[in-house]
mmCIF file with all atom_site columns, C-alpha atoms in Angstrom:
data_model
loop_
_atom_site.group_PDB
_atom_site.id
_atom_site.type_symbol
_atom_site.label_atom_id
_atom_site.label_alt_id
_atom_site.label_comp_id
_atom_site.label_asym_id
_atom_site.label_entity_id
_atom_site.label_seq_id
_atom_site.pdbx_PDB_ins_code
_atom_site.Cartn_x
_atom_site.Cartn_y
_atom_site.Cartn_z
_atom_site.occupancy
_atom_site.B_iso_or_equiv
_atom_site.pdbx_formal_charge
_atom_site.auth_seq_id
_atom_site.auth_comp_id
_atom_site.auth_asym_id
_atom_site.auth_atom_id
_atom_site.pdbx_PDB_model_num
ATOM 1   C CA . MET V 1 1   ? -34.414 -25.076 28.267 1.00 61.00 ? 1   MET V CA 1
ATOM 2   C CA . GLY V 1 2   ? -35.586 -27.164 31.440 1.00 76.00 ? 2   GLY V CA 1
ATOM 3   C CA . HIS V 1 3   ? -36.210 -25.635 34.898 1.00 78.00 ? 3   HIS V CA 1
ATOM 4   C CA . GLY V 1 4   ? -35.950 -27.068 38.320 1.00 76.00 ? 4   GLY V CA 1
ATOM 5   C CA . THR V 1 5   ? -34.874 -25.880 41.890 1.00 80.00 ? 5   THR V CA 1
ATOM 6   C CA . ALA V 1 6   ? -31.675 -24.409 42.305 1.00 82.00 ? 6   ALA V CA 1
ATOM 7   C CA . GLU V 1 7   ? -30.472 -27.714 43.924 1.00 83.00 ? 7   GLU V CA 1
ATOM 8   C CA . THR V 1 8   ? -31.779 -29.674 41.398 1.00 79.00 ? 8   THR V CA 1
ATOM 9   C CA . VAL V 1 9   ? -29.958 -27.740 38.652 1.00 80.00 ? 9   VAL V CA 1
ATOM 10  C CA . ALA V 1 10  ? -26.667 -27.914 40.535 1.00 82.00 ? 10  ALA V CA 1
ATOM 11  C CA . GLU V 1 11  ? -27.089 -31.544 40.753 1.00 79.00 ? 11  GLU V CA 1
ATOM 12  C CA . ARG V 1 12  ? -27.615 -31.931 37.092 1.00 77.00 ? 12  ARG V CA 1
ATOM 13  C CA . GLU V 1 13  ? -24.686 -29.805 36.442 1.00 80.00 ? 13  GLU V CA 1
ATOM 14  C CA . ARG V 1 14  ? -22.648 -32.087 38.870 1.00 79.00 ? 14  ARG V CA 1
ATOM 15  C CA . THR V 1 15  ? -23.862 -35.315 36.814 1.00 76.00 ? 15  THR V CA 1
ATOM 16  C CA . THR V 1 16  ? -24.141 -34.183 33.363 1.00 78.00 ? 16  THR V CA 1
ATOM 17  C CA . PRO V 1 17  ? -21.387 -31.503 32.792 1.00 76.00 ? 17  PRO V CA 1
ATOM 18  C CA . GLY V 1 18  ? -22.131 -29.215 29.880 1.00 78.00 ? 18  GLY V CA 1
ATOM 19  C CA . GLY V 1 19  ? -25.513 -30.902 29.495 1.00 76.00 ? 19  GLY V CA 1
ATOM 20  C CA . ARG V 1 20  ? -24.170 -34.191 28.218 1.00 76.00 ? 20  ARG V CA 1
ATOM 21  C CA . PRO V 1 21  ? -25.282 -37.495 29.961 1.00 73.00 ? 21  PRO V CA 1
ATOM 22  C CA . ASN V 1 22  ? -22.982 -40.125 31.301 1.00 71.00 ? 22  ASN V CA 1
ATOM 23  C CA . PRO V 1 23  ? -21.836 -42.137 28.329 1.00 73.00 ? 23  PRO V CA 1
ATOM 24  C CA . PHE V 1 24  ? -23.483 -45.159 30.015 1.00 68.00 ? 24  PHE V CA 1
ATOM 25  C CA . ARG V 1 25  ? -26.834 -43.725 28.867 1.00 67.00 ? 25  ARG V CA 1
ATOM 26  C CA . GLY V 1 26  ? -25.878 -43.723 25.336 1.00 71.00 ? 26  GLY V CA 1
ATOM 27  C CA . ALA V 1 27  ? -24.930 -47.300 25.662 1.00 73.00 ? 27  ALA V CA 1
ATOM 28  C CA . ALA V 1 28  ? -27.759 -48.232 27.374 1.00 67.00 ? 28  ALA V CA 1
ATOM 29  C CA . PHE V 1 29  ? -30.124 -46.487 24.949 1.00 69.00 ? 29  PHE V CA 1
ATOM 30  C CA . PRO V 1 30  ? -28.391 -46.624 21.714 1.00 76.00 ? 30  PRO V CA 1
ATOM 31  C CA . GLY V 1 31  ? -29.683 -44.134 19.057 1.00 81.00 ? 31  GLY V CA 1
ATOM 32  C CA . LEU V 1 32  ? -32.118 -42.567 21.551 1.00 76.00 ? 32  LEU V CA 1
ATOM 33  C CA . ILE V 1 33  ? -29.788 -39.824 23.289 1.00 75.00 ? 33  ILE V CA 1
ATOM 34  C CA . GLY V 1 34  ? -29.384 -36.842 20.951 1.00 76.00 ? 34  GLY V CA 1
ATOM 35  C CA . GLU V 1 35  ? -26.475 -34.709 20.381 1.00 76.00 ? 35  GLU V CA 1
ATOM 36  C CA . THR V 1 36  ? -27.892 -31.550 22.065 1.00 75.00 ? 36  THR V CA 1
ATOM 37  C CA . PRO V 1 37  ? -26.924 -30.999 25.297 1.00 76.00 ? 37  PRO V CA 1
ATOM 38  C CA . VAL V 1 38  ? -29.654 -30.447 27.836 1.00 73.00 ? 38  VAL V CA 1
ATOM 39  C CA . ILE V 1 39  ? -29.389 -27.255 29.961 1.00 76.00 ? 39  ILE V CA 1
ATOM 40  C CA . ALA V 1 40  ? -31.519 -26.245 32.804 1.00 79.00 ? 40  ALA V CA 1
ATOM 41  C CA . GLU V 1 41  ? -32.021 -23.176 34.851 1.00 83.00 ? 41  GLU V CA 1
ATOM 42  C CA . ALA V 1 42  ? -33.443 -22.346 38.277 1.00 84.00 ? 42  ALA V CA 1
ATOM 43  C CA . VAL V 1 43  ? -37.151 -21.632 38.203 1.00 84.00 ? 43  VAL V CA 1
ATOM 44  C CA . PRO V 1 44  ? -37.701 -17.981 38.199 1.00 84.00 ? 44  PRO V CA 1
ATOM 45  C CA . GLU V 1 45  ? -38.520 -16.169 41.551 1.00 80.00 ? 45  GLU V CA 1
ATOM 46  C CA . GLY V 1 46  ? -42.110 -15.607 40.217 1.00 78.00 ? 46  GLY V CA 1
ATOM 47  C CA . GLY V 1 47  ? -42.418 -19.159 39.463 1.00 80.00 ? 47  GLY V CA 1
ATOM 48  C CA . LEU V 1 48  ? -43.586 -20.704 36.097 1.00 85.00 ? 48  LEU V CA 1
ATOM 49  C CA . GLN V 1 49  ? -47.133 -20.652 34.432 1.00 85.00 ? 49  GLN V CA 1
ATOM 50  C CA . VAL V 1 50  ? -48.650 -23.432 32.164 1.00 80.00 ? 50  VAL V CA 1
ATOM 51  C CA . ASP V 1 51  ? -51.775 -21.899 29.992 1.00 84.00 ? 51  ASP V CA 1
ATOM 52  C CA . GLY V 1 52  ? -51.972 -19.017 32.440 1.00 86.00 ? 52  GLY V CA 1
ATOM 53  C CA . GLN V 1 53  ? -51.978 -21.307 35.594 1.00 85.00 ? 53  GLN V CA 1
ATOM 54  C CA . PRO V 1 54  ? -48.964 -21.229 38.299 1.00 85.00 ? 54  PRO V CA 1
ATOM 55  C CA . LEU V 1 55  ? -47.018 -24.254 38.245 1.00 81.00 ? 55  LEU V CA 1
ATOM 56  C CA . ALA V 1 56  ? -45.322 -25.199 41.618 1.00 74.00 ? 56  ALA V CA 1
ATOM 57  C CA . PRO V 1 57  ? -42.024 -27.124 41.487 1.00 79.00 ? 57  PRO V CA 1
ATOM 58  C CA . ARG V 1 58  ? -41.821 -29.262 44.859 1.00 80.00 ? 58  ARG V CA 1
ATOM 59  C CA . ALA V 1 59  ? -38.601 -30.572 46.229 1.00 77.00 ? 59  ALA V CA 1
ATOM 60  C CA . ALA V 1 60  ? -38.910 -34.331 46.422 1.00 76.00 ? 60  ALA V CA 1
ATOM 61  C CA . GLY V 1 61  ? -35.194 -34.982 47.994 1.00 76.00 ? 61  GLY V CA 1
ATOM 62  C CA . HIS V 1 62  ? -33.667 -38.337 47.131 1.00 72.00 ? 62  HIS V CA 1
ATOM 63  C CA . THR V 1 63  ? -35.507 -40.569 44.731 1.00 72.00 ? 63  THR V CA 1
ATOM 64  C CA . ASP V 1 64  ? -33.517 -42.075 41.746 1.00 68.00 ? 64  ASP V CA 1
ATOM 65  C CA . THR V 1 65  ? -30.829 -39.633 42.481 1.00 71.00 ? 65  THR V CA 1
ATOM 66  C CA . ASP V 1 66  ? -30.331 -36.620 44.937 1.00 72.00 ? 66  ASP V CA 1
ATOM 67  C CA . HIS V 1 67  ? -32.325 -33.239 44.742 1.00 74.00 ? 67  HIS V CA 1
ATOM 68  C CA . THR V 1 68  ? -35.294 -34.612 42.483 1.00 78.00 ? 68  THR V CA 1
ATOM 69  C CA . THR V 1 69  ? -38.418 -32.353 42.189 1.00 79.00 ? 69  THR V CA 1
ATOM 70  C CA . PHE V 1 70  ? -41.711 -32.871 40.802 1.00 80.00 ? 70  PHE V CA 1
ATOM 71  C CA . PRO V 1 71  ? -44.199 -30.204 39.128 1.00 79.00 ? 71  PRO V CA 1
ATOM 72  C CA . HIS V 1 72  ? -47.585 -29.586 40.264 1.00 81.00 ? 72  HIS V CA 1
ATOM 73  C CA . VAL V 1 73  ? -50.333 -27.365 38.877 1.00 80.00 ? 73  VAL V CA 1
ATOM 74  C CA . PRO V 1 74  ? -52.731 -26.684 41.655 1.00 81.00 ? 74  PRO V CA 1
ATOM 75  C CA . SER V 1 75  ? -55.568 -25.259 39.701 1.00 81.00 ? 75  SER V CA 1
ATOM 76  C CA . LEU V 1 76  ? -55.479 -28.214 37.116 1.00 78.00 ? 76  LEU V CA 1
ATOM 77  C CA . ASP V 1 77  ? -54.939 -31.289 39.749 1.00 80.00 ? 77  ASP V CA 1
ATOM 78  C CA . PRO V 1 78  ? -52.086 -33.199 38.084 1.00 79.00 ? 78  PRO V CA 1
ATOM 79  C CA . ALA V 1 79  ? -48.817 -34.035 39.635 1.00 79.00 ? 79  ALA V CA 1
ATOM 80  C CA . VAL V 1 80  ? -45.982 -34.820 37.353 1.00 79.00 ? 80  VAL V CA 1
ATOM 81  C CA . GLY V 1 81  ? -44.216 -37.700 39.300 1.00 75.00 ? 81  GLY V CA 1
ATOM 82  C CA . GLY V 1 82  ? -40.503 -37.596 37.705 1.00 73.00 ? 82  GLY V CA 1
ATOM 83  C CA . ASP V 1 83  ? -38.406 -39.851 39.221 1.00 73.00 ? 83  ASP V CA 1
ATOM 84  C CA . VAL V 1 84  ? -40.483 -40.172 42.418 1.00 79.00 ? 84  VAL V CA 1
ATOM 85  C CA . ILE V 1 85  ? -43.361 -42.190 41.082 1.00 80.00 ? 85  ILE V CA 1
ATOM 86  C CA . TYR V 1 86  ? -43.229 -45.139 38.759 1.00 76.00 ? 86  TYR V CA 1
ATOM 87  C CA . ASN V 1 87  ? -46.278 -46.155 36.526 1.00 76.00 ? 87  ASN V CA 1
ATOM 88  C CA . GLN V 1 88  ? -44.939 -49.288 34.315 1.00 65.00 ? 88  GLN V CA 1
ATOM 89  C CA . VAL V 1 89  ? -47.775 -51.872 35.355 1.00 50.00 ? 89  VAL V CA 1
ATOM 90  C CA . HIS V 1 90  ? -49.601 -53.180 32.529 1.00 40.00 ? 90  HIS V CA 1
ATOM 91  C CA . GLN V 1 91  ? -51.889 -56.152 31.384 1.00 39.00 ? 91  GLN V CA 1
ATOM 92  C CA . TYR V 1 92  ? -49.598 -58.910 30.253 1.00 40.00 ? 92  TYR V CA 1
ATOM 93  C CA . ASN V 1 93  ? -52.079 -61.329 28.895 1.00 38.00 ? 93  ASN V CA 1
ATOM 94  C CA . ARG V 1 94  ? -55.845 -62.292 29.058 1.00 39.00 ? 94  ARG V CA 1
ATOM 95  C CA . MET V 1 95  ? -55.108 -64.287 32.168 1.00 38.00 ? 95  MET V CA 1
ATOM 96  C CA . ARG V 1 96  ? -54.907 -60.958 33.978 1.00 40.00 ? 96  ARG V CA 1
ATOM 97  C CA . GLN V 1 97  ? -51.098 -61.229 34.766 1.00 41.00 ? 97  GLN V CA 1
ATOM 98  C CA . TYR V 1 98  ? -49.091 -58.140 34.875 1.00 42.00 ? 98  TYR V CA 1
ATOM 99  C CA . ASN V 1 99  ? -45.847 -56.870 34.151 1.00 44.00 ? 99  ASN V CA 1
ATOM 100 C CA . HIS V 1 100 ? -43.813 -54.200 35.867 1.00 50.00 ? 100 HIS V CA 1
ATOM 101 C CA . VAL V 1 101 ? -40.486 -52.697 35.491 1.00 54.00 ? 101 VAL V CA 1
ATOM 102 C CA . HIS V 1 102 ? -38.186 -52.649 38.244 1.00 60.00 ? 102 HIS V CA 1
ATOM 103 C CA . GLN V 1 103 ? -37.424 -49.241 40.140 1.00 62.00 ? 103 GLN V CA 1
ATOM 104 C CA . TYR V 1 104 ? -34.010 -47.875 39.914 1.00 60.00 ? 104 TYR V CA 1
ATOM 105 C CA . ARG V 1 105 ? -32.592 -47.881 43.530 1.00 59.00 ? 105 ARG V CA 1
ATOM 106 C CA . SER V 1 106 ? -28.855 -47.925 42.615 1.00 55.00 ? 106 SER V CA 1
ATOM 107 C CA . GLU V 1 107 ? -28.079 -44.522 44.286 1.00 54.00 ? 107 GLU V CA 1
ATOM 108 C CA . ALA V 1 108 ? -30.162 -45.343 47.373 1.00 55.00 ? 108 ALA V CA 1
ATOM 109 C CA . GLY V 1 109 ? -26.894 -45.811 49.605 1.00 54.00 ? 109 GLY V CA 1
ATOM 110 C CA . ALA V 1 110 ? -27.333 -44.112 52.991 1.00 54.00 ? 110 ALA V CA 1
ATOM 111 C CA . HIS V 1 111 ? -30.521 -42.666 52.102 1.00 56.00 ? 111 HIS V CA 1
ATOM 112 C CA . GLY V 1 112 ? -32.405 -45.995 52.382 1.00 62.00 ? 112 GLY V CA 1
ATOM 113 C CA . ILE V 1 113 ? -36.138 -46.161 51.838 1.00 73.00 ? 113 ILE V CA 1
ATOM 114 C CA . ASP V 1 114 ? -37.154 -43.261 54.082 1.00 80.00 ? 114 ASP V CA 1
ATOM 115 C CA . SER V 1 115 ? -36.302 -40.468 51.860 1.00 81.00 ? 115 SER V CA 1
ATOM 116 C CA . ARG V 1 116 ? -37.804 -42.268 49.043 1.00 81.00 ? 116 ARG V CA 1
ATOM 117 C CA . LEU V 1 117 ? -40.872 -42.764 51.025 1.00 85.00 ? 117 LEU V CA 1
ATOM 118 C CA . GLY V 1 118 ? -40.981 -39.214 52.105 1.00 86.00 ? 118 GLY V CA 1
ATOM 119 C CA . ALA V 1 119 ? -40.802 -38.067 48.336 1.00 85.00 ? 119 ALA V CA 1
ATOM 120 C CA . ILE V 1 120 ? -43.897 -40.284 47.679 1.00 88.00 ? 120 ILE V CA 1
ATOM 121 C CA . ASP V 1 121 ? -45.584 -38.702 50.545 1.00 90.00 ? 121 ASP V CA 1
ATOM 122 C CA . ALA V 1 122 ? -44.872 -35.294 49.224 1.00 88.00 ? 122 ALA V CA 1
ATOM 123 C CA . VAL V 1 123 ? -46.648 -36.076 45.942 1.00 89.00 ? 123 VAL V CA 1
ATOM 124 C CA . ALA V 1 124 ? -49.554 -37.636 47.717 1.00 91.00 ? 124 ALA V CA 1
ATOM 125 C CA . ALA V 1 125 ? -49.755 -34.699 50.034 1.00 90.00 ? 125 ALA V CA 1
ATOM 126 C CA . VAL V 1 126 ? -50.911 -32.471 47.058 1.00 89.00 ? 126 VAL V CA 1
ATOM 127 C CA . ASN V 1 127 ? -53.906 -34.867 46.652 1.00 91.00 ? 127 ASN V CA 1
ATOM 128 C CA . PRO V 1 128 ? -53.902 -35.216 42.897 1.00 90.00 ? 128 PRO V CA 1
ATOM 129 C CA . THR V 1 129 ? -56.308 -37.495 41.129 1.00 90.00 ? 129 THR V CA 1
ATOM 130 C CA . THR V 1 130 ? -53.802 -37.512 38.143 1.00 89.00 ? 130 THR V CA 1
ATOM 131 C CA . VAL V 1 131 ? -50.404 -38.455 38.575 1.00 89.00 ? 131 VAL V CA 1
ATOM 132 C CA . VAL V 1 132 ? -47.912 -38.418 35.512 1.00 86.00 ? 132 VAL V CA 1
ATOM 133 C CA . ALA V 1 133 ? -45.148 -40.528 36.265 1.00 83.00 ? 133 ALA V CA 1
ATOM 134 C CA . GLY V 1 134 ? -41.567 -40.021 34.877 1.00 78.00 ? 134 GLY V CA 1
ATOM 135 C CA . HIS V 1 135 ? -41.279 -43.888 34.383 1.00 75.00 ? 135 HIS V CA 1
ATOM 136 C CA . LYS V 1 136 ? -44.206 -44.871 32.626 1.00 76.00 ? 136 LYS V CA 1
ATOM 137 C CA . ASN V 1 137 ? -45.872 -47.605 30.359 1.00 71.00 ? 137 ASN V CA 1
ATOM 138 C CA . PRO V 1 138 ? -47.666 -45.349 27.892 1.00 74.00 ? 138 PRO V CA 1
ATOM 139 C CA . GLU V 1 139 ? -50.451 -47.693 27.395 1.00 75.00 ? 139 GLU V CA 1
ATOM 140 C CA . ARG V 1 140 ? -51.563 -47.115 30.870 1.00 78.00 ? 140 ARG V CA 1
ATOM 141 C CA . ASP V 1 141 ? -53.537 -44.135 32.239 1.00 85.00 ? 141 ASP V CA 1
ATOM 142 C CA . ASP V 1 142 ? -52.415 -41.819 35.101 1.00 89.00 ? 142 ASP V CA 1
ATOM 143 C CA . PRO V 1 143 ? -54.452 -42.880 38.125 1.00 89.00 ? 143 PRO V CA 1
ATOM 144 C CA . ALA V 1 144 ? -53.399 -41.745 41.686 1.00 90.00 ? 144 ALA V CA 1
ATOM 145 C CA . SER V 1 145 ? -53.265 -45.255 42.755 1.00 90.00 ? 145 SER V CA 1
ATOM 146 C CA . VAL V 1 146 ? -49.626 -45.501 41.090 1.00 87.00 ? 146 VAL V CA 1
ATOM 147 C CA . ILE V 1 147 ? -48.428 -43.523 44.447 1.00 90.00 ? 147 ILE V CA 1
ATOM 148 C CA . ASP V 1 148 ? -49.456 -46.950 46.388 1.00 91.00 ? 148 ASP V CA 1
ATOM 149 C CA . GLU V 1 149 ? -47.986 -49.145 43.630 1.00 85.00 ? 149 GLU V CA 1
ATOM 150 C CA . THR V 1 150 ? -44.700 -47.454 44.057 1.00 84.00 ? 150 THR V CA 1
ATOM 151 C CA . ARG V 1 151 ? -44.601 -47.603 47.785 1.00 87.00 ? 151 ARG V CA 1
ATOM 152 C CA . ALA V 1 152 ? -45.434 -51.361 47.580 1.00 84.00 ? 152 ALA V CA 1
ATOM 153 C CA . TYR V 1 153 ? -42.538 -52.218 45.381 1.00 80.00 ? 153 TYR V CA 1
ATOM 154 C CA . LEU V 1 154 ? -40.193 -50.165 47.666 1.00 83.00 ? 154 LEU V CA 1
ATOM 155 C CA . ARG V 1 155 ? -41.159 -52.016 50.656 1.00 86.00 ? 155 ARG V CA 1
ATOM 156 C CA . ALA V 1 156 ? -40.590 -55.103 49.140 1.00 85.00 ? 156 ALA V CA 1
ATOM 157 C CA . ALA V 1 157 ? -37.132 -54.175 47.735 1.00 83.00 ? 157 ALA V CA 1
ATOM 158 C CA . THR V 1 158 ? -36.342 -53.248 51.344 1.00 84.00 ? 158 THR V CA 1
ATOM 159 C CA . GLU V 1 159 ? -37.157 -56.658 52.721 1.00 88.00 ? 159 GLU V CA 1
ATOM 160 C CA . VAL V 1 160 ? -35.144 -58.237 50.223 1.00 87.00 ? 160 VAL V CA 1
ATOM 161 C CA . PHE V 1 161 ? -32.115 -55.852 50.971 1.00 83.00 ? 161 PHE V CA 1
ATOM 162 C CA . ALA V 1 162 ? -32.460 -56.756 54.618 1.00 86.00 ? 162 ALA V CA 1
ATOM 163 C CA . ALA V 1 163 ? -32.276 -60.453 53.802 1.00 90.00 ? 163 ALA V CA 1
ATOM 164 C CA . ALA V 1 164 ? -29.703 -60.459 51.080 1.00 91.00 ? 164 ALA V CA 1
ATOM 165 C CA . GLY V 1 165 ? -25.865 -60.412 51.593 1.00 90.00 ? 165 GLY V CA 1
ATOM 166 C CA . SER V 1 166 ? -24.414 -59.775 48.215 1.00 93.00 ? 166 SER V CA 1
ATOM 167 C CA . ARG V 1 167 ? -25.340 -58.501 44.686 1.00 91.00 ? 167 ARG V CA 1
ATOM 168 C CA . ALA V 1 168 ? -26.285 -61.983 43.509 1.00 93.00 ? 168 ALA V CA 1
ATOM 169 C CA . GLU V 1 169 ? -28.491 -62.855 46.474 1.00 94.00 ? 169 GLU V CA 1
ATOM 170 C CA . TYR V 1 170 ? -30.369 -59.437 46.197 1.00 88.00 ? 170 TYR V CA 1
ATOM 171 C CA . PHE V 1 171 ? -30.741 -59.957 42.148 1.00 90.00 ? 171 PHE V CA 1
ATOM 172 C CA . GLU V 1 172 ? -31.913 -63.759 42.582 1.00 92.00 ? 172 GLU V CA 1
ATOM 173 C CA . ALA V 1 173 ? -34.242 -62.829 45.222 1.00 91.00 ? 173 ALA V CA 1
ATOM 174 C CA . MET V 1 174 ? -35.906 -59.880 43.404 1.00 86.00 ? 174 MET V CA 1
ATOM 175 C CA . THR V 1 175 ? -36.045 -61.820 40.154 1.00 86.00 ? 175 THR V CA 1
ATOM 176 C CA . ARG V 1 176 ? -37.621 -64.674 42.020 1.00 86.00 ? 176 ARG V CA 1
ATOM 177 C CA . ARG V 1 177 ? -40.008 -62.329 43.830 1.00 82.00 ? 177 ARG V CA 1
ATOM 178 C CA . PHE V 1 178 ? -40.888 -60.706 40.669 1.00 75.00 ? 178 PHE V CA 1
ATOM 179 C CA . PRO V 1 179 ? -40.519 -63.111 37.856 1.00 75.00 ? 179 PRO V CA 1
ATOM 180 C CA . ALA V 1 180 ? -42.645 -61.162 35.385 1.00 67.00 ? 180 ALA V CA 1
ATOM 181 C CA . TRP V 1 181 ? -41.244 -57.955 35.653 1.00 66.00 ? 181 TRP V CA 1
ATOM 182 C CA . LEU V 1 182 ? -39.359 -56.369 32.943 1.00 68.00 ? 182 LEU V CA 1
ATOM 183 C CA . ASN V 1 183 ? -35.768 -54.895 32.545 1.00 71.00 ? 183 ASN V CA 1
ATOM 184 C CA . PRO V 1 184 ? -34.156 -57.033 35.438 1.00 79.00 ? 184 PRO V CA 1
ATOM 185 C CA . SER V 1 185 ? -31.082 -55.060 34.526 1.00 78.00 ? 185 SER V CA 1
ATOM 186 C CA . ILE V 1 186 ? -32.093 -52.324 36.684 1.00 78.00 ? 186 ILE V CA 1
ATOM 187 C CA . ALA V 1 187 ? -32.634 -54.640 39.722 1.00 82.00 ? 187 ALA V CA 1
ATOM 188 C CA . TRP V 1 188 ? -28.854 -55.758 38.936 1.00 82.00 ? 188 TRP V CA 1
ATOM 189 C CA . LEU V 1 189 ? -27.768 -51.905 39.009 1.00 79.00 ? 189 LEU V CA 1
ATOM 190 C CA . THR V 1 190 ? -29.436 -51.481 42.390 1.00 79.00 ? 190 THR V CA 1
ATOM 191 C CA . ALA V 1 191 ? -27.561 -54.510 43.730 1.00 82.00 ? 191 ALA V CA 1
ATOM 192 C CA . VAL V 1 192 ? -24.474 -52.791 42.261 1.00 82.00 ? 192 VAL V CA 1
ATOM 193 C CA . GLY V 1 193 ? -25.016 -49.681 44.155 1.00 77.00 ? 193 GLY V CA 1
ATOM 194 C CA . ARG V 1 194 ? -25.734 -51.458 47.380 1.00 76.00 ? 194 ARG V CA 1
ATOM 195 C CA . TRP V 1 195 ? -22.732 -53.758 47.271 1.00 78.00 ? 195 TRP V CA 1
ATOM 196 C CA . ALA V 1 196 ? -19.384 -52.588 46.259 1.00 74.00 ? 196 ALA V CA 1
ATOM 197 C CA . GLU V 1 197 ? -17.849 -56.096 45.486 1.00 67.00 ? 197 GLU V CA 1
#
């Protein structure tokens, strides 16, 4: 059983009726999504505890989707970035080139970048030294610097949005600007969400 704010639980129920993900997810990740439905409930009024320490769910607003949150354990320092923070930068080869994974922005719509940057600022505001990203290369540590890395990608994507006039233009510009980045299908999904052609 998962927990979230009442708004997050309502959004989850809207997008995954009965706790079952969209069939697209099963097609995108064959054999990795189980049959057991994932159900969530609102955080109890008294909150949650982790090893006797209070856990504070914090509203992040729109990130990859609407009504996202991130948990923070103030006494233990870490923030868990969920869909707010990405940490998928890792060393690519001995020449110190790096691969990244494109951030999902397909549902940005009218929210634009401001809501996303506001969510990033919310994580930064708790001053964590450890940030566990929801989208992460498991070989990488969890430094707070991933907050700025996430911001930098979003700002670059916003520049490309402003200059592009179609899905193809956006996709080509992003893959040209970030040629070594992994999973370009996410850049394409972002373009599909932006331009209904």
